[in-house]
Amino acid sequence: MVTRTDEEQVEALTRWWRENGRSVIGALILAVAGVLGYQQWQSYQTSQAELASALYQQFNAAETTEAAAETFATLQADHDSSPYAVLAAMSLAQRQVEDGALERAAELLRWAAEEADDAALERLATLRLARVLWAAGDHQQATEALGEPPEGGYVSEYYELRGDILAAQSQHADAADAYRMAIEEASALGPQRRQLLQMKLDSAGGAAPKS
């Protein structure tokens, strides 16, 4: 037997559904659409990463600088936020250095440093940029690109390059200080690297740091 209380509850539920049913359905539709949209976005991101990876493999397989540059242009245009584009830019810059195109190499490394999301990759690109500018004889820009000592990796390499730039400007005392720091900051110097740094320090007229 249906009581008055039951009838009132049914009536209240019916009234509530009549007043709120559309918004509930709308919320459900939006929730389902949100889930589907997120899944589609994830699928798109995955497909883009796969395309970028394939282009990077094609880039590495390029036998000439021209072919590599063409593939990199596609990577840069279509996948500029991908780490593959940054890695390709740094690799192409090395090819350009070997071909004597230092200005183009500097452009690529500057772009790589600006676009790199990874801090270590950014530091490496910055160091290479400063070294290319130093090799081109632009000591002022090389110093500006080098900036302040980095936190984390490549600290020894930073001071070595700083010493190279200073030595090229005949600032031998400051260069010697930088080479000492390069030796001190190296956590595990191999014999060849230690010998190279010591030769640079000797050339700058400095004594090796105390161990």
CSV table of C-alpha atoms in Angstrom, one decimal:
chain,number,residue,atom,x,y,z
A,1,MET,CA,0.0,0.0,0.0
A,2,VAL,CA,1.4,3.4,-1.0
A,3,THR,CA,1.2,5.8,1.9
A,4,ARG,CA,0.9,9.6,1.7
A,5,THR,CA,4.5,9.9,2.7
A,6,ASP,CA,5.5,7.7,-0.3
A,7,GLU,CA,3.3,9.7,-2.6
A,8,GLU,CA,4.9,12.9,-1.3
A,9,GLN,CA,8.4,11.5,-1.9
A,10,VAL,CA,7.5,10.5,-5.4
A,11,GLU,CA,6.0,13.9,-6.1
A,12,ALA,CA,9.0,15.7,-4.6
A,13,LEU,CA,11.4,13.5,-6.7
A,14,THR,CA,9.3,14.2,-9.9
A,15,ARG,CA,9.3,17.9,-9.2
A,16,TRP,CA,13.0,17.9,-8.6
A,17,TRP,CA,13.7,16.0,-11.8
A,18,ARG,CA,11.4,18.3,-13.7
A,19,GLU,CA,13.4,21.3,-12.4
A,20,ASN,CA,16.9,19.9,-12.5
A,21,GLY,CA,16.8,17.0,-14.9
A,22,ARG,CA,18.2,19.0,-17.9
A,23,SER,CA,21.1,20.3,-15.9
A,24,VAL,CA,21.9,16.8,-14.6
A,25,ILE,CA,21.9,15.4,-18.1
A,26,GLY,CA,23.9,18.3,-19.3
A,27,ALA,CA,26.5,17.7,-16.6
A,28,LEU,CA,26.7,14.0,-17.5
A,29,ILE,CA,27.1,14.9,-21.2
A,30,LEU,CA,29.9,17.4,-20.3
A,31,ALA,CA,31.6,14.8,-18.1
A,32,VAL,CA,31.5,12.2,-20.8
A,33,ALA,CA,32.7,14.7,-23.4
A,34,GLY,CA,35.6,15.7,-21.1
A,35,VAL,CA,36.7,12.1,-20.7
A,36,LEU,CA,36.5,11.5,-24.4
A,37,GLY,CA,38.3,14.8,-25.1
A,38,TYR,CA,41.1,14.0,-22.7
A,39,GLN,CA,41.5,10.6,-24.3
A,40,GLN,CA,41.6,12.2,-27.8
A,41,TRP,CA,44.2,14.7,-26.5
A,42,GLN,CA,46.4,11.9,-25.1
A,43,SER,CA,46.1,10.0,-28.3
A,44,TYR,CA,47.1,13.1,-30.3
A,45,GLN,CA,50.1,13.8,-28.0
A,46,THR,CA,51.2,10.2,-28.4
A,47,SER,CA,50.9,10.3,-32.2
A,48,GLN,CA,52.8,13.6,-32.3
A,49,ALA,CA,55.6,12.2,-30.2
A,50,GLU,CA,55.8,9.2,-32.5
A,51,LEU,CA,56.0,11.4,-35.6
A,52,ALA,CA,58.7,13.5,-34.0
A,53,SER,CA,60.7,10.4,-33.1
A,54,ALA,CA,60.5,9.1,-36.7
A,55,LEU,CA,61.7,12.4,-38.0
A,56,TYR,CA,64.6,12.4,-35.6
A,57,GLN,CA,65.6,9.0,-36.7
A,58,GLN,CA,65.4,10.2,-40.3
A,59,PHE,CA,67.5,13.2,-39.3
A,60,ASN,CA,70.2,11.0,-37.8
A,61,ALA,CA,70.3,8.8,-40.9
A,62,ALA,CA,70.9,11.8,-43.2
A,63,GLU,CA,74.2,11.5,-44.9
A,64,THR,CA,74.7,15.2,-45.8
A,65,THR,CA,74.3,18.4,-43.9
A,66,GLU,CA,71.7,19.6,-46.5
A,67,ALA,CA,69.5,16.5,-46.0
A,68,ALA,CA,69.8,16.8,-42.2
A,69,ALA,CA,68.9,20.5,-42.4
A,70,GLU,CA,65.8,19.8,-44.5
A,71,THR,CA,64.6,17.2,-41.9
A,72,PHE,CA,65.3,19.5,-39.1
A,73,ALA,CA,63.3,22.3,-40.7
A,74,THR,CA,60.3,19.9,-40.6
A,75,LEU,CA,60.9,19.0,-37.0
A,76,GLN,CA,61.3,22.7,-36.1
A,77,ALA,CA,58.1,23.7,-37.9
A,78,ASP,CA,55.9,20.8,-36.8
A,79,HIS,CA,57.3,19.7,-33.4
A,80,ASP,CA,59.2,22.7,-32.0
A,81,SER,CA,58.2,21.8,-28.5
A,82,SER,CA,59.6,18.3,-28.8
A,83,PRO,CA,63.0,17.4,-27.2
A,84,TYR,CA,63.8,15.7,-30.5
A,85,ALA,CA,63.8,19.1,-32.2
A,86,VAL,CA,66.2,20.5,-29.6
A,87,LEU,CA,68.5,17.5,-29.9
A,88,ALA,CA,68.4,17.7,-33.7
A,89,ALA,CA,69.3,21.4,-33.5
A,90,MET,CA,72.4,20.7,-31.4
A,91,SER,CA,73.4,17.9,-33.7
A,92,LEU,CA,72.9,20.0,-36.8
A,93,ALA,CA,75.0,22.8,-35.2
A,94,GLN,CA,77.9,20.3,-34.8
A,95,ARG,CA,77.7,19.5,-38.5
A,96,GLN,CA,77.6,23.2,-39.3
A,97,VAL,CA,80.8,23.7,-37.2
A,98,GLU,CA,82.5,21.0,-39.1
A,99,ASP,CA,81.5,22.7,-42.3
A,100,GLY,CA,82.8,26.0,-41.1
A,101,ALA,CA,79.4,27.6,-40.9
A,102,LEU,CA,79.8,29.1,-37.4
A,103,GLU,CA,77.1,31.7,-37.7
A,104,ARG,CA,74.5,29.2,-38.6
A,105,ALA,CA,75.7,26.9,-35.8
A,106,ALA,CA,75.3,29.7,-33.3
A,107,GLU,CA,71.8,30.4,-34.5
A,108,LEU,CA,70.9,26.7,-34.0
A,109,LEU,CA,72.4,26.5,-30.5
A,110,ARG,CA,70.7,29.7,-29.4
A,111,TRP,CA,67.4,28.3,-30.5
A,112,ALA,CA,68.1,25.0,-28.8
A,113,ALA,CA,69.0,26.8,-25.5
A,114,GLU,CA,65.8,28.8,-25.6
A,115,GLU,CA,63.6,25.9,-26.4
A,116,ALA,CA,65.1,23.2,-24.1
A,117,ASP,CA,62.8,22.2,-21.3
A,118,ASP,CA,65.5,20.1,-19.6
A,119,ALA,CA,67.9,22.2,-17.5
A,120,ALA,CA,70.9,20.1,-18.3
A,121,LEU,CA,70.2,20.2,-22.0
A,122,GLU,CA,69.8,24.0,-21.8
A,123,ARG,CA,73.2,24.3,-20.1
A,124,LEU,CA,74.9,22.1,-22.6
A,125,ALA,CA,73.4,24.1,-25.5
A,126,THR,CA,74.5,27.3,-23.9
A,127,LEU,CA,78.0,26.1,-23.4
A,128,ARG,CA,78.2,25.0,-27.0
A,129,LEU,CA,76.9,28.3,-28.1
A,130,ALA,CA,79.5,30.2,-26.1
A,131,ARG,CA,82.2,27.9,-27.5
A,132,VAL,CA,81.1,28.5,-31.1
A,133,LEU,CA,81.1,32.3,-30.5
A,134,TRP,CA,84.6,32.0,-29.0
A,135,ALA,CA,85.8,30.0,-32.0
A,136,ALA,CA,84.4,32.7,-34.3
A,137,GLY,CA,86.5,35.3,-32.4
A,138,ASP,CA,83.5,37.1,-30.8
A,139,HIS,CA,84.8,37.1,-27.3
A,140,GLN,CA,82.2,39.6,-25.9
A,141,GLN,CA,79.2,37.6,-27.2
A,142,ALA,CA,80.9,34.4,-26.0
A,143,THR,CA,81.2,35.9,-22.5
A,144,GLU,CA,77.6,37.1,-22.5
A,145,ALA,CA,76.3,33.7,-23.7
A,146,LEU,CA,78.4,31.9,-21.1
A,147,GLY,CA,76.8,33.9,-18.3
A,148,GLU,CA,77.1,33.0,-14.6
A,149,PRO,CA,78.4,29.6,-13.3
A,150,PRO,CA,75.7,27.0,-13.7
A,151,GLU,CA,74.1,25.1,-10.9
A,152,GLY,CA,74.4,21.4,-11.3
A,153,GLY,CA,76.3,19.8,-14.2
A,154,TYR,CA,78.9,21.2,-16.6
A,155,VAL,CA,80.5,23.4,-14.0
A,156,SER,CA,84.0,22.3,-14.8
A,157,GLU,CA,83.3,22.7,-18.5
A,158,TYR,CA,82.0,26.2,-17.8
A,159,TYR,CA,85.2,27.3,-16.1
A,160,GLU,CA,87.4,25.7,-18.8
A,161,LEU,CA,85.6,27.6,-21.5
A,162,ARG,CA,85.7,30.8,-19.4
A,163,GLY,CA,89.5,30.3,-19.2
A,164,ASP,CA,89.7,29.8,-23.0
A,165,ILE,CA,87.9,33.0,-23.6
A,166,LEU,CA,90.0,35.0,-21.2
A,167,ALA,CA,93.2,33.5,-22.5
A,168,ALA,CA,92.2,34.5,-26.0
A,169,GLN,CA,92.1,38.1,-24.8
A,170,SER,CA,95.5,37.8,-23.1
A,171,GLN,CA,93.9,37.9,-19.6
A,172,HIS,CA,96.2,35.2,-18.4
A,173,ALA,CA,95.9,35.6,-14.6
A,174,ASP,CA,92.1,35.4,-14.8
A,175,ALA,CA,92.3,32.6,-17.3
A,176,ALA,CA,94.6,30.7,-14.8
A,177,ASP,CA,92.0,31.2,-12.1
A,178,ALA,CA,89.3,29.8,-14.3
A,179,TYR,CA,91.4,26.7,-15.2
A,180,ARG,CA,92.1,26.1,-11.5
A,181,MET,CA,88.3,26.2,-10.9
A,182,ALA,CA,87.8,23.8,-13.8
A,183,ILE,CA,90.2,21.3,-12.2
A,184,GLU,CA,88.7,21.7,-8.7
A,185,GLU,CA,85.1,21.4,-9.9
A,186,ALA,CA,85.7,18.2,-11.9
A,187,SER,CA,84.3,15.4,-9.8
A,188,ALA,CA,86.2,12.6,-11.6
A,189,LEU,CA,88.8,13.9,-14.0
A,190,GLY,CA,90.1,11.3,-16.5
A,191,PRO,CA,93.9,11.4,-17.1
A,192,GLN,CA,93.5,13.0,-20.5
A,193,ARG,CA,91.2,15.7,-19.4
A,194,ARG,CA,93.4,16.5,-16.3
A,195,GLN,CA,96.4,16.7,-18.6
A,196,LEU,CA,94.6,19.0,-21.0
A,197,LEU,CA,93.5,21.4,-18.2
A,198,GLN,CA,96.9,21.3,-16.7
A,199,MET,CA,98.5,22.3,-20.0
A,200,LYS,CA,96.1,25.2,-20.3
A,201,LEU,CA,96.8,26.3,-16.8
A,202,ASP,CA,100.6,26.1,-17.4
A,203,SER,CA,100.2,28.1,-20.6
A,204,ALA,CA,98.3,30.8,-18.6
A,205,GLY,CA,101.2,30.8,-16.1
A,206,GLY,CA,99.4,29.3,-13.2
A,207,ALA,CA,100.1,26.6,-10.7
A,208,ALA,CA,97.9,23.6,-10.2
A,209,PRO,CA,95.4,23.8,-7.3
A,210,LYS,CA,96.4,22.0,-4.1
A,211,SER,CA,94.8,18.6,-3.8
